[in-house]
PDB file of C-alpha atoms in Angstrom:
ATOM      1  CA  ASP F   1      -6.471 -10.874 -11.578  1.00 53.00           C
ATOM      2  CA  GLY F   2      -8.812  -9.949  -8.706  1.00 75.00           C
ATOM      3  CA  GLU F   3      -8.758  -6.214  -9.489  1.00 78.00           C
ATOM      4  CA  LEU F   4     -10.765  -3.781 -11.582  1.00 78.00           C
ATOM      5  CA  ARG F   5      -8.646  -0.986 -13.037  1.00 80.00           C
ATOM      6  CA  LEU F   6      -9.721   2.257 -14.680  1.00 81.00           C
ATOM      7  CA  TRP F   7      -7.440   4.837 -16.306  1.00 81.00           C
ATOM      8  CA  ILE F   8      -8.708   8.384 -16.841  1.00 84.00           C
ATOM      9  CA  SER F   9      -6.795  10.921 -18.937  1.00 82.00           C
ATOM     10  CA  LEU F  10      -6.456  14.172 -16.946  1.00 78.00           C
ATOM     11  CA  PRO F  11      -3.855  16.912 -17.508  1.00 79.00           C
ATOM     12  CA  THR F  12      -4.099  17.961 -13.840  1.00 79.00           C
ATOM     13  CA  LEU F  13      -6.085  17.379 -10.654  1.00 75.00           C
ATOM     14  CA  GLU F  14      -6.143  21.048  -9.689  1.00 75.00           C
ATOM     15  CA  ASP F  15      -9.720  22.313  -9.148  1.00 73.00           C
ATOM     16  CA  VAL F  16     -11.020  18.806  -9.907  1.00 78.00           C
ATOM     17  CA  ALA F  17     -13.184  17.066  -7.307  1.00 78.00           C
ATOM     18  CA  VAL F  18     -13.118  13.283  -7.701  1.00 80.00           C
ATOM     19  CA  ASP F  19     -15.780  11.154  -6.011  1.00 79.00           C
ATOM     20  CA  VAL F  20     -15.014   7.442  -6.320  1.00 80.00           C
ATOM     21  CA  GLY F  21     -17.767   4.943  -5.562  1.00 77.00           C
ATOM     22  CA  GLU F  22     -18.156   1.216  -6.046  1.00 73.00           C
ATOM     23  CA  THR F  23     -20.220   1.602  -9.236  1.00 77.00           C
ATOM     24  CA  GLU F  24     -19.106   4.903 -10.747  1.00 80.00           C
ATOM     25  CA  VAL F  25     -16.552   7.711 -10.751  1.00 82.00           C
ATOM     26  CA  ARG F  26     -17.787  11.310 -10.704  1.00 80.00           C
ATOM     27  CA  LEU F  27     -15.568  14.224 -11.790  1.00 79.00           C
ATOM     28  CA  ASN F  28     -16.552  17.808 -10.960  1.00 77.00           C
ATOM     29  CA  GLN F  29     -14.713  20.874 -12.214  1.00 75.00           C
ATOM     30  CA  LYS F  30     -16.034  24.427 -12.037  1.00 70.00           C
ATOM     31  CA  GLY F  31     -19.671  23.360 -12.023  1.00 68.00           C
ATOM     32  CA  ARG F  32     -19.302  20.709 -14.721  1.00 76.00           C
ATOM     33  CA  ALA F  33     -19.824  17.087 -13.773  1.00 77.00           C
ATOM     34  CA  VAL F  34     -18.856  13.921 -15.630  1.00 80.00           C
ATOM     35  CA  VAL F  35     -20.029  10.495 -14.486  1.00 79.00           C
ATOM     36  CA  LEU F  36     -18.092   7.386 -15.549  1.00 82.00           C
ATOM     37  CA  PRO F  37     -20.016   4.195 -14.695  1.00 82.00           C
ATOM     38  CA  LEU F  38     -18.099   0.970 -14.145  1.00 80.00           C
ATOM     39  CA  PRO F  39     -18.959  -2.058 -16.321  1.00 77.00           C
ATOM     40  CA  ALA F  40     -22.079  -3.573 -14.757  1.00 76.00           C
ATOM     41  CA  ASP F  41     -20.808  -7.161 -14.972  1.00 76.00           C
ATOM     42  CA  LEU F  42     -17.689  -6.190 -12.981  1.00 73.00           C
ATOM     43  CA  ALA F  43     -19.109  -3.517 -10.673  1.00 75.00           C
ATOM     44  CA  LYS F  44     -21.251  -6.125  -8.930  1.00 79.00           C
ATOM     45  CA  ASP F  45     -18.071  -7.902  -7.825  1.00 81.00           C
ATOM     46  CA  VAL F  46     -16.308  -4.796  -6.433  1.00 80.00           C
ATOM     47  CA  HIS F  47     -15.428  -5.478  -2.812  1.00 78.00           C
ATOM     48  CA  GLY F  48     -13.831  -2.554  -0.989  1.00 76.00           C
ATOM     49  CA  GLU F  49     -12.677   0.993  -1.647  1.00 78.00           C
ATOM     50  CA  ALA F  50     -10.559   2.010  -4.603  1.00 77.00           C
ATOM     51  CA  SER F  51      -6.930   3.061  -4.456  1.00 79.00           C
ATOM     52  CA  ALA F  52      -5.930   6.016  -6.618  1.00 80.00           C
ATOM     53  CA  LYS F  53      -2.680   7.128  -8.221  1.00 80.00           C
ATOM     54  CA  PHE F  54      -2.146  10.198 -10.400  1.00 78.00           C
ATOM     55  CA  SER F  55       0.778  10.529 -12.817  1.00 80.00           C
ATOM     56  CA  LYS F  56       1.465  14.063 -14.014  1.00 75.00           C
ATOM     57  CA  LYS F  57       3.996  12.682 -16.492  1.00 74.00           C
ATOM     58  CA  ARG F  58       1.358  10.511 -18.143  1.00 76.00           C
ATOM     59  CA  ALA F  59      -1.494  12.967 -17.389  1.00 78.00           C
ATOM     60  CA  GLN F  60      -3.409   9.997 -16.086  1.00 80.00           C
ATOM     61  CA  LEU F  61      -5.474   9.079 -13.016  1.00 82.00           C
ATOM     62  CA  SER F  62      -5.365   5.359 -12.224  1.00 83.00           C
ATOM     63  CA  LEU F  63      -8.066   3.775 -10.030  1.00 80.00           C
ATOM     64  CA  THR F  64      -8.013   0.182  -8.769  1.00 84.00           C
ATOM     65  CA  TRP F  65     -10.844  -1.660  -7.018  1.00 81.00           C
ATOM     66  CA  PRO F  66     -10.462  -5.058  -5.325  1.00 84.00           C
ATOM     67  CA  LEU F  67     -12.910  -7.658  -6.606  1.00 81.00           C
ATOM     68  CA  ARG F  68     -14.818 -10.106  -4.489  1.00 80.00           C
ATOM     69  CA  PRO F  69     -13.149 -13.567  -4.379  1.00 74.00           C
ATOM     70  CA  GLU F  70     -14.796 -16.130  -6.625  1.00 63.00           C
ATOM     71  CA  SER F  71     -17.430 -18.184  -4.817  1.00 44.00           C
ATOM     72  CA  SER F  72     -19.162 -21.456  -5.658  1.00 41.00           C
ATOM     73  CA  ALA F  73     -22.270 -21.552  -7.838  1.00 41.00           C
ATOM     74  CA  TYR F  74     -24.379 -22.344  -4.750  1.00 41.00           C
ATOM     75  CA  PRO F  75     -23.286 -20.076  -1.888  1.00 47.00           C
ATOM     76  CA  THR F  76     -23.798 -21.255   1.654  1.00 48.00           C
ATOM     77  CA  SER F  77     -26.306 -19.634   3.977  1.00 46.00           C
ATOM     78  CA  GLU F  78     -23.393 -17.945   5.762  1.00 48.00           C
ATOM     79  CA  VAL F  79     -22.231 -16.325   2.518  1.00 44.00           C
ATOM     80  CA  ARG F  80     -25.791 -15.272   1.615  1.00 45.00           C
ATOM     81  CA  THR F  81     -26.274 -13.711   5.052  1.00 45.00           C
ATOM     82  CA  LYS F  82     -22.994 -11.818   4.759  1.00 46.00           C
ATOM     83  CA  GLU F  83     -23.854 -10.507   1.296  1.00 44.00           C
ATOM     84  CA  THR F  84     -27.323  -9.406   2.449  1.00 43.00           C
ATOM     85  CA  LYS F  85     -25.775  -7.602   5.404  1.00 43.00           C
ATOM     86  CA  GLU F  86     -23.291  -5.820   3.153  1.00 45.00           C
ATOM     87  CA  VAL F  87     -26.097  -4.565   0.916  1.00 43.00           C
ATOM     88  CA  SER F  88     -28.536  -3.563   3.655  1.00 41.00           C
ATOM     89  CA  GLU F  89     -26.146  -1.853   6.068  1.00 42.00           C
ATOM     90  CA  PRO F  90     -24.706   1.606   5.321  1.00 41.00           C
ATOM     91  CA  SER F  91     -21.143   1.581   4.075  1.00 45.00           C
ATOM     92  CA  PRO F  92     -18.613   2.403   6.825  1.00 45.00           C
ATOM     93  CA  ASP F  93     -16.853   4.601   4.255  1.00 47.00           C
ATOM     94  CA  SER F  94     -19.816   6.971   3.951  1.00 46.00           C
ATOM     95  CA  SER F  95     -18.540   9.213   6.753  1.00 49.00           C
ATOM     96  CA  PRO F  96     -15.079   9.864   8.215  1.00 48.00           C
ATOM     97  CA  PRO F  97     -14.067   8.211  11.482  1.00 47.00           C
ATOM     98  CA  SER F  98     -13.267  10.563  14.331  1.00 46.00           C
ATOM     99  CA  ASP F  99      -9.605   9.531  14.358  1.00 48.00           C
ATOM    100  CA  ALA F 100      -8.934  10.009  10.624  1.00 46.00           C
ATOM    101  CA  PRO F 101      -5.604  11.825   9.995  1.00 51.00           C
ATOM    102  CA  ALA F 102      -6.085  15.597   9.679  1.00 50.00           C
ATOM    103  CA  PHE F 103      -4.094  16.677   6.617  1.00 52.00           C
ATOM    104  CA  GLY F 104      -6.911  18.506   4.819  1.00 52.00           C
ATOM    105  CA  SER F 105      -8.111  22.101   4.868  1.00 50.00           C
ATOM    106  CA  ILE F 106     -10.753  23.554   7.193  1.00 45.00           C
ATOM    107  CA  TRP F 107     -13.643  22.152   5.162  1.00 41.00           C
ATOM    108  CA  ASN F 108     -11.937  18.767   4.900  1.00 53.00           C
ATOM    109  CA  LYS F 109     -10.608  18.314   8.444  1.00 54.00           C
ATOM    110  CA  ASN F 110     -10.447  14.535   8.289  1.00 56.00           C
ATOM    111  CA  SER F 111      -8.979  14.421   4.751  1.00 53.00           C
ATOM    112  CA  TRP F 112     -12.022  12.334   3.846  1.00 55.00           C
ATOM    113  CA  HIS F 113     -13.024  14.071   0.634  1.00 58.00           C
ATOM    114  CA  TRP F 114     -10.831  14.366  -2.428  1.00 61.00           C
ATOM    115  CA  GLU F 115      -8.643  17.451  -2.156  1.00 68.00           C
ATOM    116  CA  GLU F 116      -5.401  18.435  -3.839  1.00 74.00           C
ATOM    117  CA  LYS F 117      -2.750  20.445  -1.991  1.00 78.00           C
ATOM    118  CA  ASN F 118       0.232  22.014  -3.729  1.00 86.00           C
ATOM    119  CA  CYS F 119       3.554  20.930  -2.194  1.00 88.00           C
ATOM    120  CA  LEU F 120       6.070  22.203  -4.759  1.00 92.00           C
ATOM    121  CA  ASP F 121       7.956  24.271  -2.168  1.00 93.00           C
ATOM    122  CA  LEU F 122       8.270  21.240   0.087  1.00 92.00           C
ATOM    123  CA  ALA F 123       9.421  18.989  -2.767  1.00 93.00           C
ATOM    124  CA  THR F 124      11.950  21.630  -3.863  1.00 94.00           C
ATOM    125  CA  GLN F 125      13.345  21.789  -0.340  1.00 94.00           C
ATOM    126  CA  GLU F 126      13.814  18.012  -0.185  1.00 94.00           C
ATOM    127  CA  VAL F 127      15.409  17.790  -3.649  1.00 95.00           C
ATOM    128  CA  ARG F 128      17.946  20.431  -2.643  1.00 94.00           C
ATOM    129  CA  ALA F 129      18.657  18.671   0.642  1.00 94.00           C
ATOM    130  CA  ALA F 130      19.138  15.321  -1.116  1.00 93.00           C
ATOM    131  CA  LEU F 131      21.660  16.786  -3.571  1.00 93.00           C
ATOM    132  CA  GLU F 132      23.575  19.036  -1.171  1.00 91.00           C
ATOM    133  CA  LYS F 133      23.880  16.685   1.789  1.00 88.00           C
ATOM    134  CA  ASP F 134      24.696  13.369   0.113  1.00 89.00           C
ATOM    135  CA  PRO F 135      27.877  12.081   1.816  1.00 88.00           C
ATOM    136  CA  GLY F 136      29.121  10.707  -1.502  1.00 91.00           C
ATOM    137  CA  TRP F 137      30.353  14.186  -2.481  1.00 93.00           C
ATOM    138  CA  LYS F 138      32.804  14.394   0.412  1.00 91.00           C
ATOM    139  CA  HIS F 139      36.417  13.162   0.164  1.00 92.00           C
ATOM    140  CA  VAL F 140      35.979  10.743  -2.739  1.00 93.00           C
ATOM    141  CA  PRO F 141      38.452   7.861  -2.172  1.00 92.00           C
ATOM    142  CA  ALA F 142      38.969   7.265  -5.903  1.00 91.00           C
ATOM    143  CA  LEU F 143      40.153  10.879  -6.291  1.00 93.00           C
ATOM    144  CA  SER F 144      42.514  11.027  -3.289  1.00 89.00           C
ATOM    145  CA  GLY F 145      40.105  12.981  -1.124  1.00 90.00           C
ATOM    146  CA  VAL F 146      38.660  15.392  -3.692  1.00 94.00           C
ATOM    147  CA  SER F 147      35.223  16.756  -2.716  1.00 95.00           C
ATOM    148  CA  PHE F 148      32.429  18.311  -4.760  1.00 96.00           C
ATOM    149  CA  VAL F 149      30.146  21.211  -3.853  1.00 95.00           C
ATOM    150  CA  MET F 150      26.584  21.396  -5.211  1.00 95.00           C
ATOM    151  CA  LYS F 151      25.149  24.934  -5.424  1.00 94.00           C
ATOM    152  CA  ASP F 152      22.612  27.148  -7.227  1.00 95.00           C
ATOM    153  CA  ILE F 153      20.094  24.295  -7.262  1.00 96.00           C
ATOM    154  CA  SER F 154      16.904  25.241  -9.104  1.00 96.00           C
ATOM    155  CA  VAL F 155      13.841  22.971  -9.182  1.00 96.00           C
ATOM    156  CA  ARG F 156      10.870  23.239 -11.554  1.00 95.00           C
ATOM    157  CA  GLY F 157       7.716  21.244 -12.134  1.00 94.00           C
ATOM    158  CA  ASP F 158       4.600  20.214 -10.247  1.00 91.00           C
ATOM    159  CA  ALA F 159       4.128  18.509  -6.897  1.00 90.00           C
ATOM    160  CA  SER F 160       0.944  17.907  -4.918  1.00 88.00           C
ATOM    161  CA  PHE F 161      -0.763  15.762  -2.316  1.00 82.00           C
ATOM    162  CA  ALA F 162      -4.105  14.229  -3.243  1.00 77.00           C
ATOM    163  CA  LEU F 163      -6.122  13.547  -0.083  1.00 71.00           C
ATOM    164  CA  ARG F 164      -8.936  11.010   0.196  1.00 68.00           C
ATOM    165  CA  LYS F 165     -10.369   8.969   3.069  1.00 67.00           C
ATOM    166  CA  GLY F 166      -7.544   9.853   5.412  1.00 64.00           C
ATOM    167  CA  LYS F 167      -4.843   8.891   2.905  1.00 73.00           C
ATOM    168  CA  ARG F 168      -2.243  11.011   1.112  1.00 74.00           C
ATOM    169  CA  ILE F 169      -1.294  10.292  -2.486  1.00 81.00           C
ATOM    170  CA  LEU F 170       1.914  12.091  -3.448  1.00 86.00           C
ATOM    171  CA  CYS F 171       2.332  13.126  -7.081  1.00 87.00           C
ATOM    172  CA  TYR F 172       5.257  15.034  -8.529  1.00 90.00           C
ATOM    173  CA  GLU F 173       7.083  15.536 -11.803  1.00 92.00           C
ATOM    174  CA  LEU F 174      10.183  17.675 -11.411  1.00 95.00           C
ATOM    175  CA  SER F 175      13.384  18.730 -13.127  1.00 95.00           C
ATOM    176  CA  ALA F 176      16.436  20.388 -11.609  1.00 96.00           C
ATOM    177  CA  THR F 177      19.549  22.276 -12.627  1.00 96.00           C
ATOM    178  CA  LEU F 178      22.620  22.924 -10.499  1.00 96.00           C
ATOM    179  CA  ALA F 179      26.208  24.104 -10.570  1.00 96.00           C
ATOM    180  CA  TRP F 180      29.061  22.088  -9.098  1.00 95.00           C
ATOM    181  CA  GLU F 181      32.758  22.536  -8.489  1.00 95.00           C
ATOM    182  CA  GLY F 182      35.603  20.323  -7.350  1.00 94.00           C
ATOM    183  CA  ARG F 183      37.815  21.069  -4.346  1.00 93.00           C
ATOM    184  CA  ASP F 184      40.975  19.411  -3.139  1.00 90.00           C
ATOM    185  CA  GLU F 185      41.405  17.727   0.238  1.00 88.00           C
ATOM    186  CA  PHE F 186      42.125  21.102   1.859  1.00 89.00           C
ATOM    187  CA  GLY F 187      38.956  22.725   0.510  1.00 90.00           C
ATOM    188  CA  CYS F 188      40.710  24.793  -2.158  1.00 91.00           C
ATOM    189  CA  GLN F 189      39.272  25.118  -5.677  1.00 90.00           C
ATOM    190  CA  LEU F 190      40.578  22.392  -7.938  1.00 91.00           C
ATOM    191  CA  GLY F 191      40.114  24.189 -11.255  1.00 91.00           C
ATOM    192  CA  VAL F 192      37.185  22.090 -12.438  1.00 94.00           C
ATOM    193  CA  LYS F 193      33.500  22.935 -12.359  1.00 94.00           C
ATOM    194  CA  GLY F 194      30.353  22.479 -14.370  1.00 94.00           C
ATOM    195  CA  THR F 195      26.588  22.135 -14.422  1.00 96.00           C
ATOM    196  CA  ALA F 196      24.094  19.312 -14.212  1.00 96.00           C
ATOM    197  CA  LYS F 197      20.589  18.936 -15.617  1.00 96.00           C
ATOM    198  CA  VAL F 198      18.238  16.414 -14.027  1.00 96.00           C
ATOM    199  CA  SER F 199      14.917  15.415 -15.594  1.00 94.00           C
ATOM    200  CA  GLY F 200      12.256  12.793 -14.931  1.00 92.00           C
ATOM    201  CA  ILE F 201      12.139  13.160 -11.132  1.00 93.00           C
ATOM    202  CA  THR F 202       8.912  11.292 -10.304  1.00 91.00           C
ATOM    203  CA  PRO F 203       7.583   8.969  -7.561  1.00 88.00           C
ATOM    204  CA  GLU F 204       7.372   6.077 -10.023  1.00 84.00           C
ATOM    205  CA  ASP F 205       9.574   3.222  -8.751  1.00 76.00           C
ATOM    206  CA  ASP F 206      10.383   2.028 -12.277  1.00 74.00           C
ATOM    207  CA  GLU F 207      11.567   5.426 -13.539  1.00 77.00           C
ATOM    208  CA  GLU F 208      15.038   6.783 -12.714  1.00 83.00           C
ATOM    209  CA  ALA F 209      15.971  10.441 -13.006  1.00 88.00           C
ATOM    210  CA  GLN F 210      18.003  11.275 -16.127  1.00 92.00           C
ATOM    211  CA  VAL F 211      21.207  13.273 -15.529  1.00 94.00           C
ATOM    212  CA  GLU F 212      23.381  15.281 -17.947  1.00 94.00           C
ATOM    213  CA  ILE F 213      26.751  16.603 -16.693  1.00 93.00           C
ATOM    214  CA  ASP F 214      28.753  19.423 -18.306  1.00 93.00           C
ATOM    215  CA  VAL F 215      32.407  19.946 -17.326  1.00 91.00           C
ATOM    216  CA  SER F 216      34.583  23.039 -17.571  1.00 89.00           C
ATOM    217  CA  ALA F 217      38.217  22.508 -16.532  1.00 80.00           C
ATOM    218  CA  SER F 218      40.840  25.214 -16.138  1.00 75.00           C
ATOM    219  CA  SER F 219      44.032  24.817 -18.153  1.00 63.00           C
ATOM    220  CA  LYS F 220      45.868  25.153 -14.832  1.00 71.00           C
ATOM    221  CA  GLY F 221      43.899  22.359 -13.217  1.00 74.00           C
ATOM    222  CA  GLY F 222      46.210  19.571 -14.225  1.00 85.00           C
ATOM    223  CA  PRO F 223      45.508  15.822 -14.247  1.00 89.00           C
ATOM    224  CA  GLU F 224      43.723  15.934 -10.875  1.00 90.00           C
ATOM    225  CA  ALA F 225      41.094  18.330 -12.241  1.00 90.00           C
ATOM    226  CA  LYS F 226      40.703  16.242 -15.395  1.00 91.00           C
ATOM    227  CA  ALA F 227      40.174  13.091 -13.335  1.00 93.00           C
ATOM    228  CA  ALA F 228      37.580  14.879 -11.191  1.00 94.00           C
ATOM    229  CA  GLY F 229      35.679  15.997 -14.293  1.00 93.00           C
ATOM    230  CA  SER F 230      35.640  12.469 -15.700  1.00 94.00           C
ATOM    231  CA  TRP F 231      34.477  11.075 -12.348  1.00 95.00           C
ATOM    232  CA  MET F 232      31.660  13.605 -12.211  1.00 94.00           C
ATOM    233  CA  GLN F 233      30.401  12.640 -15.673  1.00 94.00           C
ATOM    234  CA  GLY F 234      30.372   8.965 -14.727  1.00 94.00           C
ATOM    235  CA  GLN F 235      29.985   8.219 -11.028  1.00 94.00           C
ATOM    236  CA  GLY F 236      28.756  11.729 -10.206  1.00 94.00           C
ATOM    237  CA  ALA F 237      25.773  11.408 -12.553  1.00 94.00           C
ATOM    238  CA  LYS F 238      24.890   8.065 -10.956  1.00 94.00           C
ATOM    239  CA  LEU F 239      25.190   9.581  -7.483  1.00 94.00           C
ATOM    240  CA  ILE F 240      22.747  12.370  -8.371  1.00 94.00           C
ATOM    241  CA  SER F 241      20.245   9.878  -9.770  1.00 93.00           C
ATOM    242  CA  ARG F 242      20.628   7.645  -6.717  1.00 92.00           C
ATOM    243  CA  ALA F 243      20.116  10.559  -4.300  1.00 92.00           C
ATOM    244  CA  LEU F 244      16.750  11.247  -5.954  1.00 92.00           C
ATOM    245  CA  ARG F 245      15.526   7.634  -5.951  1.00 91.00           C
ATOM    246  CA  PRO F 246      11.697   7.576  -5.685  1.00 88.00           C
ATOM    247  CA  GLU F 247      11.615   5.586  -2.449  1.00 87.00           C
ATOM    248  CA  LEU F 248      13.989   8.053  -0.730  1.00 88.00           C
ATOM    249  CA  LEU F 249      12.593  11.343  -2.017  1.00 90.00           C
ATOM    250  CA  ARG F 250       8.985  10.203  -1.613  1.00 87.00           C
ATOM    251  CA  GLU F 251       9.516   9.301   2.056  1.00 88.00           C
ATOM    252  CA  ALA F 252      11.411  12.545   2.728  1.00 89.00           C
ATOM    253  CA  ILE F 253       8.576  14.689   1.344  1.00 88.00           C
ATOM    254  CA  LEU F 254       5.895  12.757   3.241  1.00 84.00           C
ATOM    255  CA  ALA F 255       7.873  12.979   6.484  1.00 85.00           C
ATOM    256  CA  ALA F 256       8.429  16.729   6.120  1.00 79.00           C
ATOM    257  CA  GLU F 257       4.770  17.563   5.345  1.00 68.00           C
TER     258      GLU F 257
END
């Protein structure tokens, strides 16, 4: 399909230096090096740098190289000249350009070499902001103006930036717990509260966060409190999952870094 893909099982990228070339992948960790050569019959057709994606949930590093477009059996002189030039001239990727984005540490000023930076605090901050500030909690029309307050939000898991060749690859796998309570249109306690557990918070576009809602209603709450609890277990769970959609949370973390 015009791409060469390689999956490497890795529990974490911390303290792992990854050097990706056009013919091999080299892993270095605490003085130990592992070299993974690409299949020779495919490596010769690699055309361009690899893109990388690390999934903590799958404990897997995915690398994708573009392959050279298929050419005729008898290439023209123009094609032969271009191929000769590509082989003889140094790769432009061998050194960082002067204007490469500076996200790396002192030794990696241009973010050109593979480096992993922990960003759990930043991810935690954005998860809390997404849950607390979502306008969907305020004056819910279906409940005659009832609002919900999210509090005591706790986030656990791993989150990091992988830097290479001026690019940032964001990886995170998080879970969260929180307490919530319902309030009437005047801001007074409604007599209904509960907790929520959120798991599977990742940057994968095809994976939605899973939400479990517990409800505790006071016997004095009445039908309004009961309706609020039912709404929270249904629409409230969907609202939490939607607030943590990968495309929204991913962009928020990248923008805040």
